[in-house]
Amino acid sequence: MNGAQYILHFLEQKQVHSVFGYPGGAIMPLYDAMLDSSIKHYLARHEQGAAFSAIGYARSTNSVGVCIGTSGPGATNLITSLADAMLDSVPLLVITGQVATSSMGSDAFQEVDVLGLSLSVCKHSELVTDIRELPAALEYSWELAQEGRPGPILLDVPKDVLLTELNDTDIKQSSGTQTSTTSEMQVIDGHQQPVSEINQLLEQAQKPLLYVGGGVAMAGAIQELNDFIERSHLPSVSTLKGLGCVPSAHPYYLGMLGMHGLPGANIAVQECDLLLVVGARLDDRATGKLDEFAPHAKVVHVDIDAAELGKRRATHIAIQADVKQILPLLTTHQDYDEWNAHLRQIKAEKAVQYSDFSASARPDAPSVLHCLSEKLPKNAVVACDVGQHQMWVAQHMQFTTPCNHLTSGGLGTMGFGLPAAIGAKVARPQHTVVSVSGDGSFMMNVQELGTLKRYGIPVKIIIMDNQRLGMVKQWQELFHEERYSETNLSCNPEFCALAQVFGLTARELTNNNQTEEALNWLLEQEGAALLHVRLDEQQNVWPIVPPNTANHKMWEQPSCNA
Amino acid sequence: MQCLKLEVNNKPAILERVLQVVRYRGFELISLQVSPQGMDMLTVFITVDGVQPISKLTNQLNKLYDLAGIIHLNLAQSENAPHENAMRTA
Ligand SMILES: Cc1ncc(C[n+]2csc(CCOP(=O)(O)OP(=O)(O)O)c2C)c(N)n1
């Protein structure tokens, strides 16, 4: 068995059925070996697309996604996706071919210092120059991708190593030191602050609040979280990536916080006297102006990554731990009735009014997405791109787990949606997968329509077309005196015609009163289909917390726009 | 100024990794001293300056896969016998 064959053998052992990638010179031995392997390879049309598909696969299943690329341009095309996976803590194993060891360091054709490039966008990376190190490198990369806080691991393998025969006798053991912290509980900063202290704080608090991040689902702790909410009656807010952990209809749940959070959620954070942060990193889009974030609260922070504890906000109690192990230990005898009633009232006052689709008007983006959400089965996956439509998805659609909501949170990468949806559909063929894009973002990885066509992958695409780089336009309007610089996209191609040449069925939605019918049409299509929604370019995302402003000072929709 | 003693696997790119974390997390490198330790390890002493508490740096360095241990050498103590705060051992 040579190195290339060993890699595929390894992936088979790990029960990997599908990988995403793009071939080229240095990685050819691996593609050659693929012809004799049970692993299904999906050829994307750009390495960035391949890696986003691997991310979609990983996030929709809470497992490792695998992506393959060649040296040089293949590897550089992967960088954005690696950064995306890094910031959103997605477990990936990325294998790149490298020029042969004999030519390395000579500026050979398609040689680029991939190890050097990878350092700031990977959890770990390794250049495997000796075939005897390959088995151990694969093994610990696989573990490391998932362990603790997950992330992308890159293995750069020179072509000659892929071609070298591997003898069982000379397989080297890993020389790496197992350093990452696993799920075992560890108290930070030398303070002996056991869980009972958290329970004491819960007992004393009048206005406690649970802050739910994406780490809860990654830890497989959704059940533990909801059990805790049931027994404690704690109200909760969610980050973008935590959406789906707490059912949106739950009486104590206030929705997403942050720059485009719901008023109830932001106000609750600003008023609470105890903030219990679980599986989250208090990122700036969620906290708003940090100095004024949760000004009355003692902060308890539980996360698997010690480096996140106290990174942005000082904590009262910080525990590096698996939230799945901590949540069952939390209890309180209080019922917080008054606090919950107060929050429930704010939530009701600020509830969004959706269109009943009777009026003839341009489609209303929040209502379209809300209606879509009602029509989708509970186990459907929604991937989105970045911009206004992404925030509308987060605000107006409901999810039962973050695995069903694929959104580029940390990096905010336009072009994420379509390839991520492809990865999700490959991973979960029995479930409906919808990709919601903006007209700007859609064009960033539009070539992946070719992947849909090649494999007949029945992803449903919705383009929320405002003929603008809408989110940037919104900022120009609100914060740059309406000076619209390079955000007009009225030159867009005819999206339906574009989809049709790739073999998709397509139609437009131009009037609000056709919303239901158009969405029914989309979901009834057997194959891949595209719905082109023509929005009013004036529509903005509300509320919005202006930059460097406390979250409770959000701007709400001006009534003239209502 | 703070001094850290790192024990790392002698792997390609390990120094780049350490220096990258130092720079990205907002610390200035004042001095660097590297010496081999046994067959496969290196001992790295770094002195850094920064406005953030040193734990912001050590917490991030701790995440490097090839790092086996960090000791924070407290320079405030007597120079002959630096006080060693074990941040982590392998
Ligand atoms: C790769 C990349 N480039 C630039 C940006 C900056 N950016 C954020 S939102 C946005 C506009 C997105 O427009 P569109 O996809 O049409 O979505 P809309 O906001 O109109 O819903 C831009 C340019 C980004 N997030 N990602």
mmCIF file of N, CA, C and O in Angstrom, chain A residues 62-149:
data_model
loop_
_atom_site.group_PDB
_atom_site.id
_atom_site.type_symbol
_atom_site.label_atom_id
_atom_site.label_comp_id
_atom_site.label_asym_id
_atom_site.label_seq_id
_atom_site.Cartn_x
_atom_site.Cartn_y
_atom_site.Cartn_z
ATOM 1 N N ASN A 62 -22.450 17.119 12.808
ATOM 2 C CA ASN A 62 -21.590 17.161 13.990
ATOM 3 C C ASN A 62 -20.491 16.103 13.901
ATOM 4 O O ASN A 62 -20.212 15.397 14.865
ATOM 5 N N SER A 63 -19.881 15.973 12.710
ATOM 6 C CA SER A 63 -18.789 15.013 12.536
ATOM 7 C C SER A 63 -17.705 15.656 11.665
ATOM 8 O O SER A 63 -17.858 16.796 11.248
ATOM 9 N N VAL A 64 -16.639 14.913 11.386
ATOM 10 C CA VAL A 64 -15.512 15.507 10.655
ATOM 11 C C VAL A 64 -15.811 15.562 9.151
ATOM 12 O O VAL A 64 -16.261 14.584 8.561
ATOM 13 N N GLY A 65 -15.553 16.694 8.533
ATOM 14 C CA GLY A 65 -15.652 16.830 7.087
ATOM 15 C C GLY A 65 -14.266 16.683 6.478
ATOM 16 O O GLY A 65 -13.275 17.085 7.084
ATOM 17 N N VAL A 66 -14.211 16.087 5.282
ATOM 18 C CA VAL A 66 -12.909 15.843 4.657
ATOM 19 C C VAL A 66 -12.848 16.535 3.296
ATOM 20 O O VAL A 66 -13.797 16.473 2.514
ATOM 21 N N CYS A 67 -11.725 17.170 3.049
ATOM 22 C CA CYS A 67 -11.554 17.915 1.814
ATOM 23 C C CYS A 67 -10.140 17.685 1.281
ATOM 24 O O CYS A 67 -9.193 17.555 2.052
ATOM 25 N N ILE A 68 -10.022 17.636 -0.036
ATOM 26 C CA ILE A 68 -8.744 17.321 -0.689
ATOM 27 C C ILE A 68 -8.442 18.355 -1.764
ATOM 28 O O ILE A 68 -9.335 18.742 -2.520
ATOM 29 N N GLY A 69 -7.194 18.781 -1.831
ATOM 30 C CA GLY A 69 -6.812 19.732 -2.875
ATOM 31 C C GLY A 69 -5.381 19.505 -3.307
ATOM 32 O O GLY A 69 -4.639 18.752 -2.670
ATOM 33 N N THR A 70 -4.992 20.163 -4.352
ATOM 34 C CA THR A 70 -3.632 19.993 -4.844
ATOM 35 C C THR A 70 -2.729 21.089 -4.282
ATOM 36 O O THR A 70 -3.161 21.920 -3.477
ATOM 37 N N SER A 71 -1.473 21.082 -4.697
ATOM 38 C CA SER A 71 -0.515 22.058 -4.169
ATOM 39 C C SER A 71 -0.793 23.448 -4.753
ATOM 40 O O SER A 71 -1.680 23.613 -5.593
ATOM 41 N N GLY A 72 -0.031 24.421 -4.350
ATOM 42 C CA GLY A 72 -0.059 25.743 -4.967
ATOM 43 C C GLY A 72 -1.436 26.383 -4.961
ATOM 44 O O GLY A 72 -2.014 26.618 -3.901
ATOM 45 N N PRO A 73 -2.007 26.634 -6.148
ATOM 46 C CA PRO A 73 -3.293 27.337 -6.206
ATOM 47 C C PRO A 73 -4.419 26.537 -5.552
ATOM 48 O O PRO A 73 -5.371 27.117 -5.020
ATOM 49 N N GLY A 74 -4.327 25.222 -5.607
ATOM 50 C CA GLY A 74 -5.349 24.408 -4.945
ATOM 51 C C GLY A 74 -5.366 24.715 -3.464
ATOM 52 O O GLY A 74 -6.412 24.926 -2.853
ATOM 53 N N ALA A 75 -4.179 24.751 -2.881
ATOM 54 C CA ALA A 75 -4.074 25.001 -1.445
ATOM 55 C C ALA A 75 -4.455 26.443 -1.102
ATOM 56 O O ALA A 75 -5.180 26.683 -0.136
ATOM 57 N N THR A 76 -4.003 27.405 -1.907
ATOM 58 C CA THR A 76 -4.342 28.792 -1.558
ATOM 59 C C THR A 76 -5.846 29.020 -1.675
ATOM 60 O O THR A 76 -6.419 29.784 -0.908
ATOM 61 N N ASN A 77 -6.486 28.338 -2.607
ATOM 62 C CA ASN A 77 -7.942 28.475 -2.716
ATOM 63 C C ASN A 77 -8.674 27.941 -1.490
ATOM 64 O O ASN A 77 -9.848 28.237 -1.293
ATOM 65 N N LEU A 78 -8.008 27.144 -0.708
ATOM 66 C CA LEU A 78 -8.653 26.563 0.480
ATOM 67 C C LEU A 78 -8.589 27.478 1.694
ATOM 68 O O LEU A 78 -9.301 27.263 2.689
ATOM 69 N N ILE A 79 -7.745 28.490 1.619
ATOM 70 C CA ILE A 79 -7.443 29.260 2.831
ATOM 71 C C ILE A 79 -8.686 29.903 3.458
ATOM 72 O O ILE A 79 -8.881 29.855 4.674
ATOM 73 N N THR A 80 -9.528 30.508 2.639
ATOM 74 C CA THR A 80 -10.721 31.172 3.177
ATOM 75 C C THR A 80 -11.606 30.187 3.943
ATOM 76 O O THR A 80 -12.112 30.490 5.022
ATOM 77 N N SER A 81 -11.747 29.003 3.372
ATOM 78 C CA SER A 81 -12.611 28.013 4.029
ATOM 79 C C SER A 81 -11.990 27.518 5.331
ATOM 80 O O SER A 81 -12.704 27.236 6.303
ATOM 81 N N LEU A 82 -10.663 27.400 5.339
ATOM 82 C CA LEU A 82 -10.000 26.989 6.581
ATOM 83 C C LEU A 82 -10.238 28.043 7.664
ATOM 84 O O LEU A 82 -10.545 27.714 8.815
ATOM 85 N N ALA A 83 -10.115 29.307 7.280
ATOM 86 C CA ALA A 83 -10.352 30.383 8.248
ATOM 87 C C ALA A 83 -11.792 30.344 8.738
ATOM 88 O O ALA A 83 -12.072 30.566 9.922
ATOM 89 N N ASP A 84 -12.703 30.040 7.838
ATOM 90 C CA ASP A 84 -14.114 29.945 8.208
ATOM 91 C C ASP A 84 -14.309 28.840 9.241
ATOM 92 O O ASP A 84 -14.980 29.021 10.270
ATOM 93 N N ALA A 85 -13.697 27.685 8.965
ATOM 94 C CA ALA A 85 -13.828 26.547 9.878
ATOM 95 C C ALA A 85 -13.153 26.843 11.215
ATOM 96 O O ALA A 85 -13.621 26.423 12.274
ATOM 97 N N MET A 86 -12.070 27.573 11.157
ATOM 98 C CA MET A 86 -11.349 27.906 12.384
ATOM 99 C C MET A 86 -12.231 28.774 13.286
ATOM 100 O O MET A 86 -12.400 28.502 14.475
ATOM 101 N N LEU A 87 -12.789 29.826 12.708
ATOM 102 C CA LEU A 87 -13.567 30.761 13.529
ATOM 103 C C LEU A 87 -14.895 30.165 13.985
ATOM 104 O O LEU A 87 -15.441 30.584 14.995
ATOM 105 N N ASP A 88 -15.430 29.219 13.217
ATOM 106 C CA ASP A 88 -16.682 28.599 13.646
ATOM 107 C C ASP A 88 -16.459 27.231 14.293
ATOM 108 O O ASP A 88 -17.417 26.480 14.494
ATOM 109 N N SER A 89 -15.228 26.902 14.604
ATOM 110 C CA SER A 89 -14.906 25.657 15.318
ATOM 111 C C SER A 89 -15.486 24.420 14.624
ATOM 112 O O SER A 89 -16.208 23.632 15.226
ATOM 113 N N VAL A 90 -15.166 24.274 13.344
ATOM 114 C CA VAL A 90 -15.697 23.145 12.574
ATOM 115 C C VAL A 90 -14.599 22.092 12.395
ATOM 116 O O VAL A 90 -13.508 22.416 11.923
ATOM 117 N N PRO A 91 -14.893 20.836 12.745
ATOM 118 C CA PRO A 91 -13.874 19.798 12.581
ATOM 119 C C PRO A 91 -13.699 19.415 11.120
ATOM 120 O O PRO A 91 -14.608 18.899 10.489
ATOM 121 N N LEU A 92 -12.515 19.693 10.583
ATOM 122 C CA LEU A 92 -12.215 19.360 9.186
ATOM 123 C C LEU A 92 -10.886 18.648 9.131
ATOM 124 O O LEU A 92 -9.973 18.975 9.900
ATOM 125 N N LEU A 93 -10.766 17.708 8.200
ATOM 126 C CA LEU A 93 -9.462 17.166 7.846
ATOM 127 C C LEU A 93 -9.217 17.534 6.390
ATOM 128 O O LEU A 93 -9.972 17.118 5.506
ATOM 129 N N VAL A 94 -8.223 18.361 6.158
ATOM 130 C CA VAL A 94 -7.930 18.821 4.803
ATOM 131 C C VAL A 94 -6.582 18.254 4.388
ATOM 132 O O VAL A 94 -5.590 18.389 5.111
ATOM 133 N N ILE A 95 -6.582 17.588 3.245
ATOM 134 C CA ILE A 95 -5.343 16.991 2.757
ATOM 135 C C ILE A 95 -4.950 17.689 1.459
ATOM 136 O O ILE A 95 -5.744 17.751 0.517
ATOM 137 N N THR A 96 -3.741 18.233 1.440
ATOM 138 C CA THR A 96 -3.264 18.864 0.212
ATOM 139 C C THR A 96 -2.043 18.109 -0.290
ATOM 140 O O THR A 96 -1.210 17.650 0.498
ATOM 141 N N GLY A 97 -1.938 17.999 -1.598
ATOM 142 C CA GLY A 97 -0.722 17.473 -2.203
ATOM 143 C C GLY A 97 0.333 18.565 -2.169
ATOM 144 O O GLY A 97 0.012 19.749 -2.157
ATOM 145 N N GLN A 98 1.582 18.161 -2.124
ATOM 146 C CA GLN A 98 2.681 19.132 -2.168
ATOM 147 C C GLN A 98 3.650 18.637 -3.240
ATOM 148 O O GLN A 98 3.636 17.454 -3.607
ATOM 149 N N VAL A 99 4.490 19.534 -3.757
ATOM 150 C CA VAL A 99 5.486 19.085 -4.742
ATOM 151 C C VAL A 99 6.403 18.058 -4.068
ATOM 152 O O VAL A 99 6.473 17.977 -2.835
ATOM 153 N N ALA A 100 7.109 17.288 -4.859
ATOM 154 C CA ALA A 100 7.941 16.216 -4.318
ATOM 155 C C ALA A 100 9.006 16.785 -3.382
ATOM 156 O O ALA A 100 9.479 17.904 -3.578
ATOM 157 N N THR A 101 9.349 16.016 -2.362
ATOM 158 C CA THR A 101 10.301 16.502 -1.354
ATOM 159 C C THR A 101 11.604 16.988 -2.011
ATOM 160 O O THR A 101 12.201 17.954 -1.557
ATOM 161 N N SER A 102 12.007 16.324 -3.110
ATOM 162 C CA SER A 102 13.269 16.714 -3.754
ATOM 163 C C SER A 102 13.197 18.122 -4.355
ATOM 164 O O SER A 102 14.224 18.779 -4.503
ATOM 165 N N SER A 103 12.001 18.601 -4.709
ATOM 166 C CA SER A 103 11.918 19.961 -5.275
ATOM 167 C C SER A 103 11.459 20.997 -4.262
ATOM 168 O O SER A 103 11.378 22.179 -4.590
ATOM 169 N N MET A 104 11.129 20.575 -3.065
ATOM 170 C CA MET A 104 10.611 21.551 -2.100
ATOM 171 C C MET A 104 11.650 22.610 -1.771
ATOM 172 O O MET A 104 12.832 22.315 -1.628
ATOM 173 N N GLY A 105 11.185 23.834 -1.681
ATOM 174 C CA GLY A 105 12.080 24.934 -1.350
ATOM 175 C C GLY A 105 12.797 25.514 -2.549
ATOM 176 O O GLY A 105 13.689 26.347 -2.397
ATOM 177 N N SER A 106 12.410 25.091 -3.756
ATOM 178 C CA SER A 106 13.099 25.585 -4.957
ATOM 179 C C SER A 106 12.182 26.455 -5.804
ATOM 180 O O SER A 106 12.473 26.697 -6.960
ATOM 181 N N ASP A 107 11.056 26.889 -5.252
ATOM 182 C CA ASP A 107 10.043 27.610 -6.033
ATOM 183 C C ASP A 107 9.613 26.775 -7.231
ATOM 184 O O ASP A 107 9.488 27.273 -8.349
ATOM 185 N N ALA A 108 9.405 25.515 -6.998
ATOM 186 C CA ALA A 108 9.000 24.599 -8.055
ATOM 187 C C ALA A 108 7.620 24.993 -8.581
ATOM 188 O O ALA A 108 6.897 25.766 -7.956
ATOM 189 N N PHE A 109 7.259 24.436 -9.721
ATOM 190 C CA PHE A 109 5.944 24.698 -10.288
ATOM 191 C C PHE A 109 4.861 24.309 -9.279
ATOM 192 O O PHE A 109 4.877 23.217 -8.724
ATOM 193 N N GLN A 110 3.949 25.216 -9.040
ATOM 194 C CA GLN A 110 2.843 25.025 -8.096
ATOM 195 C C GLN A 110 3.320 24.697 -6.688
ATOM 196 O O GLN A 110 2.658 23.975 -5.944
ATOM 197 N N GLU A 111 4.471 25.236 -6.344
ATOM 198 C CA GLU A 111 4.902 25.084 -4.963
ATOM 199 C C GLU A 111 4.554 26.344 -4.194
ATOM 200 O O GLU A 111 4.830 27.459 -4.634
ATOM 201 N N VAL A 112 3.934 26.175 -3.076
ATOM 202 C CA VAL A 112 3.704 27.291 -2.175
ATOM 203 C C VAL A 112 3.883 26.743 -0.764
ATOM 204 O O VAL A 112 3.687 25.549 -0.522
ATOM 205 N N ASP A 113 4.320 27.598 0.135
ATOM 206 C CA ASP A 113 4.592 27.162 1.499
ATOM 207 C C ASP A 113 3.266 26.994 2.252
ATOM 208 O O ASP A 113 2.828 27.861 2.984
ATOM 209 N N VAL A 114 2.637 25.866 2.035
ATOM 210 C CA VAL A 114 1.304 25.637 2.584
ATOM 211 C C VAL A 114 1.333 25.565 4.116
ATOM 212 O O VAL A 114 0.452 26.093 4.791
ATOM 213 N N LEU A 115 2.374 24.943 4.636
ATOM 214 C CA LEU A 115 2.470 24.873 6.098
ATOM 215 C C LEU A 115 2.507 26.291 6.682
ATOM 216 O O LEU A 115 1.787 26.611 7.629
ATOM 217 N N GLY A 116 3.334 27.139 6.062
ATOM 218 C CA GLY A 116 3.413 28.526 6.526
ATOM 219 C C GLY A 116 2.078 29.230 6.413
ATOM 220 O O GLY A 116 1.648 29.926 7.337
ATOM 221 N N LEU A 117 1.386 29.042 5.289
ATOM 222 C CA LEU A 117 0.086 29.689 5.094
ATOM 223 C C LEU A 117 -0.958 29.200 6.086
ATOM 224 O O LEU A 117 -1.878 29.917 6.444
ATOM 225 N N SER A 118 -0.818 27.952 6.469
ATOM 226 C CA SER A 118 -1.869 27.339 7.283
ATOM 227 C C SER A 118 -1.842 27.796 8.740
ATOM 228 O O SER A 118 -2.833 27.653 9.450
ATOM 229 N N LEU A 119 -0.717 28.339 9.184
ATOM 230 C CA LEU A 119 -0.529 28.509 10.632
ATOM 231 C C LEU A 119 -1.635 29.308 11.314
ATOM 232 O O LEU A 119 -2.069 28.957 12.403
ATOM 233 N N SER A 120 -2.088 30.371 10.679
ATOM 234 C CA SER A 120 -3.073 31.196 11.385
ATOM 235 C C SER A 120 -4.513 30.816 11.070
ATOM 236 O O SER A 120 -5.433 31.437 11.586
ATOM 237 N N VAL A 121 -4.733 29.844 10.217
ATOM 238 C CA VAL A 121 -6.116 29.494 9.884
ATOM 239 C C VAL A 121 -6.464 28.044 10.227
ATOM 240 O O VAL A 121 -7.525 27.559 9.849
ATOM 241 N N CYS A 122 -5.550 27.353 10.901
ATOM 242 C CA CYS A 122 -5.820 25.957 11.252
ATOM 243 C C CYS A 122 -5.613 25.746 12.740
ATOM 244 O O CYS A 122 -4.789 26.404 13.369
ATOM 245 N N LYS A 123 -6.350 24.776 13.268
ATOM 246 C CA LYS A 123 -6.121 24.391 14.654
ATOM 247 C C LYS A 123 -4.736 23.747 14.758
ATOM 248 O O LYS A 123 -4.006 23.957 15.719
ATOM 249 N N HIS A 124 -4.394 22.954 13.740
ATOM 250 C CA HIS A 124 -3.055 22.387 13.652
ATOM 251 C C HIS A 124 -2.805 22.011 12.195
ATOM 252 O O HIS A 124 -3.744 21.788 11.436
ATOM 253 N N SER A 125 -1.546 21.934 11.823
ATOM 254 C CA SER A 125 -1.218 21.536 10.460
ATOM 255 C C SER A 125 0.135 20.851 10.493
ATOM 256 O O SER A 125 0.932 21.060 11.409
ATOM 257 N N GLU A 126 0.363 20.062 9.482
ATOM 258 C CA GLU A 126 1.583 19.257 9.490
ATOM 259 C C GLU A 126 2.006 18.997 8.050
ATOM 260 O O GLU A 126 1.167 18.793 7.180
ATOM 261 N N LEU A 127 3.304 19.050 7.834
ATOM 262 C CA LEU A 127 3.871 18.657 6.547
ATOM 263 C C LEU A 127 4.453 17.262 6.750
ATOM 264 O O LEU A 127 5.340 17.083 7.590
ATOM 265 N N VAL A 128 3.929 16.286 6.031
ATOM 266 C CA VAL A 128 4.363 14.899 6.253
ATOM 267 C C VAL A 128 5.410 14.532 5.209
ATOM 268 O O VAL A 128 5.078 14.235 4.065
ATOM 269 N N THR A 129 6.669 14.577 5.597
ATOM 270 C CA THR A 129 7.723 14.328 4.606
ATOM 271 C C THR A 129 8.241 12.891 4.653
ATOM 272 O O THR A 129 9.061 12.503 3.832
ATOM 273 N N ASP A 130 7.769 12.133 5.599
ATOM 274 C CA ASP A 130 8.260 10.761 5.744
ATOM 275 C C ASP A 130 7.040 9.836 5.801
ATOM 276 O O ASP A 130 6.171 9.996 6.661
ATOM 277 N N ILE A 131 6.981 8.910 4.897
ATOM 278 C CA ILE A 131 5.824 8.014 4.810
ATOM 279 C C ILE A 131 5.551 7.310 6.136
ATOM 280 O O ILE A 131 4.406 7.032 6.483
ATOM 281 N N ARG A 132 6.621 7.069 6.906
ATOM 282 C CA ARG A 132 6.432 6.338 8.167
ATOM 283 C C ARG A 132 5.655 7.164 9.189
ATOM 284 O O ARG A 132 5.136 6.628 10.159
ATOM 285 N N GLU A 133 5.599 8.478 8.951
ATOM 286 C CA GLU A 133 4.869 9.330 9.892
ATOM 287 C C GLU A 133 3.407 9.518 9.498
ATOM 288 O O GLU A 133 2.616 10.074 10.256
ATOM 289 N N LEU A 134 3.067 9.078 8.300
ATOM 290 C CA LEU A 134 1.718 9.336 7.795
ATOM 291 C C LEU A 134 0.607 8.723 8.656
ATOM 292 O O LEU A 134 -0.359 9.410 9.004
ATOM 293 N N PRO A 135 0.728 7.438 9.025
ATOM 294 C CA PRO A 135 -0.384 6.847 9.806
ATOM 295 C C PRO A 135 -0.655 7.598 11.109
ATOM 296 O O PRO A 135 -1.809 7.919 11.412
ATOM 297 N N ALA A 136 0.417 7.906 11.841
ATOM 298 C CA ALA A 136 0.207 8.602 13.111
ATOM 299 C C ALA A 136 -0.345 10.003 12.875
ATOM 300 O O ALA A 136 -1.230 10.472 13.594
ATOM 301 N N ALA A 137 0.161 10.661 11.826
ATOM 302 C CA ALA A 137 -0.308 12.022 11.544
ATOM 303 C C ALA A 137 -1.798 12.020 11.240
ATOM 304 O O ALA A 137 -2.554 12.877 11.717
ATOM 305 N N LEU A 138 -2.243 11.055 10.458
ATOM 306 C CA LEU A 138 -3.671 10.972 10.142
ATOM 307 C C LEU A 138 -4.478 10.720 11.410
ATOM 308 O O LEU A 138 -5.514 11.343 11.648
ATOM 309 N N GLU A 139 -3.973 9.799 12.213
ATOM 310 C CA GLU A 139 -4.717 9.404 13.412
ATOM 311 C C GLU A 139 -4.886 10.587 14.360
ATOM 312 O O GLU A 139 -5.999 10.890 14.806
ATOM 313 N N TYR A 140 -3.788 11.292 14.674
ATOM 314 C CA TYR A 140 -3.984 12.364 15.646
ATOM 315 C C TYR A 140 -4.663 13.574 15.035
ATOM 316 O O TYR A 140 -5.339 14.320 15.724
ATOM 317 N N SER A 141 -4.540 13.751 13.715
ATOM 318 C CA SER A 141 -5.286 14.841 13.075
ATOM 319 C C SER A 141 -6.783 14.601 13.210
ATOM 320 O O SER A 141 -7.566 15.517 13.467
ATOM 321 N N TRP A 142 -7.167 13.366 13.011
ATOM 322 C CA TRP A 142 -8.584 13.008 13.102
ATOM 323 C C TRP A 142 -9.114 13.276 14.514
ATOM 324 O O TRP A 142 -10.191 13.847 14.700
ATOM 325 N N GLU A 143 -8.343 12.868 15.502
ATOM 326 C CA GLU A 143 -8.741 13.082 16.894
ATOM 327 C C GLU A 143 -8.777 14.571 17.223
ATOM 328 O O GLU A 143 -9.737 15.084 17.798
ATOM 329 N N LEU A 144 -7.699 15.242 16.833
ATOM 330 C CA LEU A 144 -7.540 16.644 17.195
ATOM 331 C C LEU A 144 -8.631 17.523 16.581
ATOM 332 O O LEU A 144 -9.088 18.489 17.198
ATOM 333 N N ALA A 145 -9.063 17.170 15.363
ATOM 334 C CA ALA A 145 -10.101 17.971 14.707
ATOM 335 C C ALA A 145 -11.350 18.047 15.578
ATOM 336 O O ALA A 145 -12.029 19.075 15.620
ATOM 337 N N GLN A 146 -11.644 16.953 16.316
ATOM 338 C CA GLN A 146 -12.908 16.873 17.049
ATOM 339 C C GLN A 146 -12.768 17.152 18.533
ATOM 340 O O GLN A 146 -13.750 17.425 19.215
ATOM 341 N N GLU A 147 -11.542 17.029 19.020
ATOM 342 C CA GLU A 147 -11.345 17.055 20.463
ATOM 343 C C GLU A 147 -11.402 18.476 21.023
ATOM 344 O O GLU A 147 -11.002 19.426 20.357
ATOM 345 N N GLY A 148 -11.876 18.611 22.232
ATOM 346 C CA GLY A 148 -11.930 19.938 22.841
ATOM 347 C C GLY A 148 -12.748 20.864 21.970
ATOM 348 O O GLY A 148 -13.856 20.527 21.557
ATOM 349 N N ARG A 149 -12.194 22.036 21.681
ATOM 350 C CA ARG A 149 -12.868 22.914 20.725
ATOM 351 C C ARG A 149 -12.483 22.465 19.322
ATOM 352 O O ARG A 149 -11.310 22.513 18.952
#
